[in-house]
Amino acid sequence: MSLLKRSTTELIGTFWLVFGGCGSAVLGASFPELGIGFLGVSLAFGLTVLTMAFAIGHISGCHLNPAVSLGLVVGGRFPIKDLPAYIIAQVMGGVIAAALLYFIASGKPGFELAGGLASNGYGEHSPGGYSIVAGFVTELVMTAMFIIIILGATGKRANASLAPIAIGLALTLIHLISIPVTNTSVNPARSTGPALIVGGWAMQQLWLFWLAPLLGAVIGGVIYRYLGKEDSQRIAVNKDRLHQEGES
């Protein structure tokens, strides 16, 4: 599959993640009586990844996230030469989704962009008023764990057919933990789309939602690569043994 087709697939997948996840927060959670609430928004983000993993995982790998792509590079699962194209496509998908969401949301009387369009934030823009340090640590740890789960669920010795479920549920859990702290990013593309539309404070705080997830991705990739090193060596030894037995 060409890089252009895989990148286009990532754009579509990331569009669905941002539109479905942020859309659930902006549109679906806006009714006190009928809104889906905190749990519903968390589940919506998980469902976007789960559905796209089944739909496009066999085409692009369904990263939908610059941090995931970087983590897979560090983990030895993705070529670094393809990384820029994936990141550009993911960010574009996030921006398109946020623009469409804004267009739809602004069709309701009384809608105000000051509400944030599900933007990520810390300090006074944190849903729970959490500090910049708390936000940074949360995003770093959540992303590192997400990468470890992804690498583990998609490993050679894992059940590949269940990987989308594990990854989708992991993202749901991550949101359940961290929505109160930062509104949950763990994904620079997801953060960039709404921030570009909102501007102001959202753009000023966007740096954290690139730096922390990318650093967390590197940490997660390094940890899993270390944990899986012995298994990789064992597989290589077994292959050599089988090859030698076949020659004899």
Coordinates of C-alpha atoms in Angstrom, one line a residue, residues 53-210:
A53 CA -9.2 -0.1 14.1
F54 CA -11.5 -2.7 12.5
A55 CA -12.1 -0.5 9.5
I56 CA -8.6 0.7 8.5
G57 CA -6.2 -1.2 10.7
H58 CA -5.3 -3.4 7.8
I59 CA -4.6 -0.4 5.6
S60 CA -2.6 2.1 7.7
G61 CA -2.2 0.5 11.1
C62 CA -4.8 2.9 12.5
H63 CA -2.5 5.2 14.4
L64 CA -4.7 8.3 14.4
N65 CA -2.3 10.0 16.7
P66 CA 1.2 11.5 16.2
A67 CA 2.2 10.2 19.6
V68 CA 1.2 6.6 18.7
S69 CA 3.1 6.9 15.4
L70 CA 6.2 8.1 17.3
G71 CA 5.8 5.4 19.9
L72 CA 5.6 2.7 17.2
V73 CA 8.8 4.1 15.7
V74 CA 10.6 3.9 19.0
G75 CA 9.1 0.4 19.6
G76 CA 10.5 -0.8 16.3
R77 CA 7.1 -1.3 14.6
F78 CA 7.0 1.6 12.2
P79 CA 9.5 3.1 9.8
I80 CA 10.7 6.6 10.7
K81 CA 10.7 7.7 7.1
D82 CA 6.9 7.5 7.0
L83 CA 6.5 9.4 10.3
P84 CA 6.2 13.0 8.8
A85 CA 3.5 12.0 6.3
Y86 CA 1.5 10.3 9.0
I87 CA 1.7 13.2 11.4
I88 CA 0.7 15.8 8.7
A89 CA -2.3 13.7 7.7
Q90 CA -3.4 13.2 11.3
V91 CA -3.2 16.9 12.1
M92 CA -5.1 17.7 9.0
G93 CA -7.8 15.2 9.9
G94 CA -8.1 16.7 13.4
V95 CA -8.4 20.3 12.0
I96 CA -11.0 19.3 9.4
A97 CA -13.0 17.6 12.1
A98 CA -12.8 20.5 14.5
A99 CA -13.9 22.9 11.7
L100 CA -16.9 20.8 10.9
L101 CA -17.8 20.4 14.5
Y102 CA -17.7 24.2 15.0
F103 CA -19.9 24.7 11.9
I104 CA -22.5 22.3 13.3
A105 CA -22.3 23.5 16.9
S106 CA -22.6 27.2 15.9
G107 CA -26.0 26.3 14.3
K108 CA -27.6 26.3 17.8
P109 CA -28.7 29.7 19.2
G110 CA -26.5 30.7 22.1
F111 CA -23.5 28.7 21.2
E112 CA -20.3 30.3 22.3
L113 CA -16.8 29.4 21.1
A114 CA -15.5 30.5 24.5
G115 CA -16.8 27.1 25.8
G116 CA -13.6 25.7 24.3
L117 CA -14.9 23.2 21.6
A118 CA -13.5 20.4 23.8
S119 CA -10.1 22.0 23.8
N120 CA -7.4 20.7 26.2
G121 CA -6.2 22.9 29.0
Y122 CA -4.5 23.3 32.4
G123 CA -4.8 25.7 35.2
E124 CA -8.0 27.8 34.9
H125 CA -8.8 25.9 31.6
S126 CA -8.6 22.5 33.2
P127 CA -12.1 21.0 33.9
G128 CA -11.0 20.4 37.5
G129 CA -8.7 23.3 37.9
Y130 CA -5.5 21.2 37.9
S131 CA -2.1 22.8 37.6
I132 CA 0.3 22.7 34.7
V133 CA 2.5 20.2 36.4
A134 CA -0.4 17.9 37.1
G135 CA -1.5 18.2 33.5
F136 CA 1.9 17.5 32.1
V137 CA 2.5 14.4 34.3
T138 CA -1.0 13.1 33.5
E139 CA -0.6 13.4 29.8
L140 CA 2.9 11.9 29.9
V141 CA 1.9 8.9 32.0
M142 CA -1.4 8.2 30.1
T143 CA 0.4 8.3 26.8
A144 CA 3.2 6.1 27.9
M145 CA 0.7 3.5 29.2
F146 CA -1.3 3.8 26.0
I147 CA 1.7 3.0 23.9
I148 CA 2.6 0.0 26.0
I149 CA -0.9 -1.3 25.6
I150 CA -0.9 -0.8 21.8
L151 CA 2.5 -2.5 21.4
G152 CA 1.5 -5.3 23.6
A153 CA -2.0 -5.8 22.0
T154 CA -0.5 -5.9 18.5
G155 CA 2.5 -8.0 19.2
K156 CA 3.3 -11.2 17.4
R157 CA 2.3 -13.3 20.4
A158 CA -0.9 -11.4 21.0
N159 CA -4.4 -12.2 19.6
A160 CA -4.5 -9.6 16.8
S161 CA -8.3 -10.0 16.4
L162 CA -8.8 -8.6 19.9
A163 CA -6.4 -5.7 19.6
P164 CA -8.9 -3.1 18.6
I165 CA -11.1 -3.9 21.7
A166 CA -8.1 -3.7 24.0
I167 CA -7.0 -0.4 22.5
G168 CA -10.4 1.1 22.5
L169 CA -11.1 0.2 26.1
A170 CA -7.7 1.5 27.0
L171 CA -8.5 4.9 25.5
T172 CA -11.9 4.9 27.3
L173 CA -10.1 4.2 30.6
I174 CA -7.6 7.0 29.9
H175 CA -10.4 9.5 29.4
L176 CA -12.2 8.3 32.6
I177 CA -9.0 9.1 34.5
S178 CA -7.8 12.3 32.9
I179 CA -10.8 14.3 31.6
P180 CA -11.0 16.2 34.9
V181 CA -7.3 17.1 34.7
T182 CA -6.8 18.2 31.0
N183 CA -9.9 17.2 29.2
T184 CA -7.7 14.4 27.9
S185 CA -5.4 14.7 25.0
V186 CA -2.8 11.9 24.7
N187 CA -3.0 12.9 21.1
P188 CA -1.5 16.1 19.6
A189 CA -3.7 16.0 16.5
R190 CA -6.8 15.8 18.7
S191 CA -5.6 18.9 20.6
T192 CA -4.5 20.9 17.6
G193 CA -7.8 20.8 15.7
P194 CA -10.0 22.5 18.4
A195 CA -7.1 24.8 19.5
L196 CA -6.8 26.3 16.0
I197 CA -10.5 27.0 15.9
V198 CA -10.7 28.4 19.5
G199 CA -7.4 30.3 19.3
G200 CA -6.3 32.5 22.3
W201 CA -5.7 30.4 25.5
A202 CA -6.1 27.1 23.6
M203 CA -3.3 27.9 21.3
Q204 CA -1.1 29.3 24.1
Q205 CA -1.5 26.0 26.0
L206 CA -1.2 23.7 23.0
W207 CA 2.5 23.2 23.5
L208 CA 1.9 21.0 26.5
F209 CA -0.4 18.7 24.5
W210 CA 2.4 18.1 22.0

